[in-house]
Amino acid sequence: MAASSPPPRVESLSNPVQQLVINGEQVPENYIHRNTDDGPICASFPVTEIPIIDLGLLTSSSPTGEPELEKLRSALSSWGCFQAINHGMASSFLDKVRAVTKEFFALPMEEKQKYSRTLEDIEGYGNDTVVTEHQTLDWTDRLYLLVRPEDQRKLKLWPENPDTFRDTLNEYTEKLGQLTEIVLKAMAKSLSLDDSCFLDHCREGALMYTRFNLYPVCPRPDVILGLKPHADGSTITFLLQDKEVEGLQVLKDDQWVGVPIIPQALLINLGDQSELASNGIFKSLVHRVVTNSERERISVATFLLPHPDMEIEPANGLVNEQRPRLYKKVKNYVSLYFHNYQRGKRPIVHSKFKFIFLLFFISYGLYRKVIIKSMEF
Ligand code: OGA
Ligand code: NI
């Protein structure tokens, strides 16, 4: 999930989930998923191998690079995600990012609330924004911060406690910036496109948001989700998972499967904007988070988004007679995205041909509630 501008109608903020847990209150009704179209909520779905990509090989000019590019193309076309290893960040550094996340959420509520988000803003500490009466809330608290461009950072929302928080986030952002270049170039190469095809979306003025997520212990994991099913509105998303507690599930061939923890890996998933730019060859990953009655879980998600004025459309090289253009041109996709996310819907860009739309719809499964938005080419 990602957004670059405040949701259009924000009605209220609710209490952090941690507060509900501390007070031992009965779970409010609006967290409970009743008769969902998404099938049962079950934490024990099979855990499946997700493709593992060695980022070191992607940049190598030796013949070992070719098969890795092919692996990348296949992972993004069939899964929409991969576990990135050999990404240049030491395991001890990833542990540091996890540690500052845990330390922040373990602070007393008054301390965390110094960084609370306001009604007008998406950045800061808090939980789900309530935009509709019928919204089912996610069992998660988060600290959401814009990290790039640097001159747009709201430092008053950046915790000073733990005292290593800011430096750690700075260094993490720096490293993810380098990875972005490697991954976006490789994505283009794997489709035989010009290296800059995806990278151009994310140069000057591109936005990067990092969201620190806490999924507190939940009394009803059978009917409550940490995050409801969604695909990210980003170009790509970097996810650092908890080292010990699983919870992320992805939809593969209409089945929910658990993502195994590889402590030294970063999960990289494709967002809607790259599905669009690849004319549907790459798939934006549909995923959700289940809760746990015994252990809390943390994760750190970083969303990469084109500048809101940037127009995104299917790459020329991927539109031809065999593969007609599937999507219209979009601008500021995330504002549309966010509006729909809280309503449990997925924005999808109108396809040109009805039959293609139908195929697309069927292949994605009915659980993706598709909204057709007319947008200008
Ligand atoms: C997200 C997300 C997964 C996780 O923040 O959009 O999908 O494991 N997070 O927390
Ligand atoms: Ni997500």
mmCIF file with all atom_site columns, N, CA and C in Angstrom, residues 2 19 56 90 101 117 120 124 140 143 149 157 171 225 227 236 267 306 308 314 345 374-375:
data_model
loop_
_atom_site.group_PDB
_atom_site.id
_atom_site.type_symbol
_atom_site.label_atom_id
_atom_site.label_alt_id
_atom_site.label_comp_id
_atom_site.label_asym_id
_atom_site.label_entity_id
_atom_site.label_seq_id
_atom_site.pdbx_PDB_ins_code
_atom_site.Cartn_x
_atom_site.Cartn_y
_atom_site.Cartn_z
_atom_site.occupancy
_atom_site.B_iso_or_equiv
_atom_site.pdbx_formal_charge
_atom_site.auth_seq_id
_atom_site.auth_comp_id
_atom_site.auth_asym_id
_atom_site.auth_atom_id
_atom_site.pdbx_PDB_model_num
ATOM 1  N N  . ALA A 1 2   ? 0.512   2.220  -0.763  1.00 0.00 ? 2   ALA A N  1
ATOM 2  C CA . ALA A 1 2   ? 1.330   3.424  -0.776  1.00 0.00 ? 2   ALA A CA 1
ATOM 3  C C  . ALA A 1 2   ? 0.501   4.593  -1.251  1.00 0.00 ? 2   ALA A C  1
ATOM 4  N N  . GLN A 1 19  ? -2.933  0.177  21.631  1.00 0.00 ? 19  GLN A N  1
ATOM 5  C CA . GLN A 1 19  ? -3.720  0.706  22.743  1.00 0.00 ? 19  GLN A CA 1
ATOM 6  C C  . GLN A 1 19  ? -4.853  -0.268 23.099  1.00 0.00 ? 19  GLN A C  1
ATOM 7  N N  . GLY A 1 56  ? 23.827  -9.418 -7.217  1.00 0.00 ? 56  GLY A N  1
ATOM 8  C CA . GLY A 1 56  ? 25.211  -9.316 -7.692  1.00 0.00 ? 56  GLY A CA 1
ATOM 9  C C  . GLY A 1 56  ? 25.322  -9.838 -9.109  1.00 0.00 ? 56  GLY A C  1
ATOM 10 N N  . ALA A 1 90  ? 24.698  -5.594 4.797   1.00 0.00 ? 90  ALA A N  1
ATOM 11 C CA . ALA A 1 90  ? 25.096  -6.666 5.719   1.00 0.00 ? 90  ALA A CA 1
ATOM 12 C C  . ALA A 1 90  ? 23.887  -7.091 6.556   1.00 0.00 ? 90  ALA A C  1
ATOM 13 N N  . THR A 1 101 ? 13.065  -0.321 14.628  1.00 0.00 ? 101 THR A N  1
ATOM 14 C CA . THR A 1 101 ? 11.614  -0.419 14.437  1.00 0.00 ? 101 THR A CA 1
ATOM 15 C C  . THR A 1 101 ? 10.966  -0.932 15.726  1.00 0.00 ? 101 THR A C  1
ATOM 16 N N  . ARG A 1 117 ? 0.277   11.200 13.356  1.00 0.00 ? 117 ARG A N  1
ATOM 17 C CA . ARG A 1 117 ? -0.210  11.780 12.105  1.00 0.00 ? 117 ARG A CA 1
ATOM 18 C C  . ARG A 1 117 ? -1.455  12.607 12.429  1.00 0.00 ? 117 ARG A C  1
ATOM 19 N N  . GLU A 1 120 ? -5.062  15.584 8.369   1.00 0.00 ? 120 GLU A N  1
ATOM 20 C CA . GLU A 1 120 ? -4.795  16.062 7.005   1.00 0.00 ? 120 GLU A CA 1
ATOM 21 C C  . GLU A 1 120 ? -3.643  15.329 6.348   1.00 0.00 ? 120 GLU A C  1
ATOM 22 N N  . GLY A 1 124 ? 3.383   10.023 9.525   1.00 0.00 ? 124 GLY A N  1
ATOM 23 C CA . GLY A 1 124 ? 3.401   10.057 10.977  1.00 0.00 ? 124 GLY A CA 1
ATOM 24 C C  . GLY A 1 124 ? 2.987   8.721  11.564  1.00 0.00 ? 124 GLY A C  1
ATOM 25 N N  . THR A 1 140 ? -3.004  -3.168 12.496  1.00 0.00 ? 140 THR A N  1
ATOM 26 C CA . THR A 1 140 ? -1.607  -2.722 12.400  1.00 0.00 ? 140 THR A CA 1
ATOM 27 C C  . THR A 1 140 ? -1.470  -1.260 12.805  1.00 0.00 ? 140 THR A C  1
ATOM 28 N N  . LEU A 1 143 ? 4.354   3.713  11.318  1.00 0.00 ? 143 LEU A N  1
ATOM 29 C CA . LEU A 1 143 ? 4.989   5.035  11.255  1.00 0.00 ? 143 LEU A CA 1
ATOM 30 C C  . LEU A 1 143 ? 5.353   5.202  9.790   1.00 0.00 ? 143 LEU A C  1
ATOM 31 N N  . PRO A 1 149 ? 12.013  12.932 -1.961  1.00 0.00 ? 149 PRO A N  1
ATOM 32 C CA . PRO A 1 149 ? 13.245  13.705 -1.954  1.00 0.00 ? 149 PRO A CA 1
ATOM 33 C C  . PRO A 1 149 ? 13.537  14.247 -0.549  1.00 0.00 ? 149 PRO A C  1
ATOM 34 N N  . LEU A 1 157 ? 8.470   14.535 12.280  1.00 0.00 ? 157 LEU A N  1
ATOM 35 C CA . LEU A 1 157 ? 7.812   13.229 12.445  1.00 0.00 ? 157 LEU A CA 1
ATOM 36 C C  . LEU A 1 157 ? 8.822   12.079 12.528  1.00 0.00 ? 157 LEU A C  1
ATOM 37 N N  . GLU A 1 171 ? 20.667  5.845  6.325   1.00 0.00 ? 171 GLU A N  1
ATOM 38 C CA . GLU A 1 171 ? 21.567  4.891  5.662   1.00 0.00 ? 171 GLU A CA 1
ATOM 39 C C  . GLU A 1 171 ? 20.748  3.865  4.861   1.00 0.00 ? 171 GLU A C  1
ATOM 40 N N  . LEU A 1 225 ? -7.411  -9.371 9.880   1.00 0.00 ? 225 LEU A N  1
ATOM 41 C CA . LEU A 1 225 ? -6.204  -9.339 9.048   1.00 0.00 ? 225 LEU A CA 1
ATOM 42 C C  . LEU A 1 225 ? -5.283  -8.193 9.474   1.00 0.00 ? 225 LEU A C  1
ATOM 43 N N  . LEU A 1 227 ? -3.176  -6.819 7.290   1.00 0.00 ? 227 LEU A N  1
ATOM 44 C CA . LEU A 1 227 ? -3.404  -5.959 6.119   1.00 0.00 ? 227 LEU A CA 1
ATOM 45 C C  . LEU A 1 227 ? -4.338  -6.709 5.188   1.00 0.00 ? 227 LEU A C  1
ATOM 46 N N  . ILE A 1 236 ? 8.018   -0.178 -7.533  1.00 0.00 ? 236 ILE A N  1
ATOM 47 C CA . ILE A 1 236 ? 8.394   -1.398 -6.806  1.00 0.00 ? 236 ILE A CA 1
ATOM 48 C C  . ILE A 1 236 ? 8.346   -1.090 -5.312  1.00 0.00 ? 236 ILE A C  1
ATOM 49 N N  . LEU A 1 267 ? 12.454  -8.706 0.382   1.00 0.00 ? 267 LEU A N  1
ATOM 50 C CA . LEU A 1 267 ? 11.452  -9.113 -0.601  1.00 0.00 ? 267 LEU A CA 1
ATOM 51 C C  . LEU A 1 267 ? 11.195  -7.886 -1.484  1.00 0.00 ? 267 LEU A C  1
ATOM 52 N N  . PRO A 1 306 ? 6.719   7.213  -8.843  1.00 0.00 ? 306 PRO A N  1
ATOM 53 C CA . PRO A 1 306 ? 7.097   8.300  -9.752  1.00 0.00 ? 306 PRO A CA 1
ATOM 54 C C  . PRO A 1 306 ? 6.575   9.629  -9.209  1.00 0.00 ? 306 PRO A C  1
ATOM 55 N N  . PRO A 1 308 ? 4.328   12.687 -8.903  1.00 0.00 ? 308 PRO A N  1
ATOM 56 C CA . PRO A 1 308 ? 2.894   12.673 -9.224  1.00 0.00 ? 308 PRO A CA 1
ATOM 57 C C  . PRO A 1 308 ? 2.532   13.276 -10.586 1.00 0.00 ? 308 PRO A C  1
ATOM 58 N N  . PRO A 1 314 ? 2.164   2.115  -20.966 1.00 0.00 ? 314 PRO A N  1
ATOM 59 C CA . PRO A 1 314 ? 2.898   0.939  -21.432 1.00 0.00 ? 314 PRO A CA 1
ATOM 60 C C  . PRO A 1 314 ? 4.070   1.322  -22.334 1.00 0.00 ? 314 PRO A C  1
ATOM 61 N N  . LYS A 1 345 ? -10.968 -2.004 -2.422  1.00 0.00 ? 345 LYS A N  1
ATOM 62 C CA . LYS A 1 345 ? -11.029 -2.188 -3.871  1.00 0.00 ? 345 LYS A CA 1
ATOM 63 C C  . LYS A 1 345 ? -9.675  -1.951 -4.498  1.00 0.00 ? 345 LYS A C  1
ATOM 64 N N  . SER A 1 374 ? -12.407 5.728  -16.133 1.00 0.00 ? 374 SER A N  1
ATOM 65 C CA . SER A 1 374 ? -12.023 6.228  -17.461 1.00 0.00 ? 374 SER A CA 1
ATOM 66 C C  . SER A 1 374 ? -10.963 7.299  -17.251 1.00 0.00 ? 374 SER A C  1
ATOM 67 N N  . MET A 1 375 ? -9.896  7.090  -17.930 1.00 0.00 ? 375 MET A N  1
ATOM 68 C CA . MET A 1 375 ? -8.830  8.088  -17.863 1.00 0.00 ? 375 MET A CA 1
ATOM 69 C C  . MET A 1 375 ? -8.426  8.440  -19.278 1.00 0.00 ? 375 MET A C  1
#
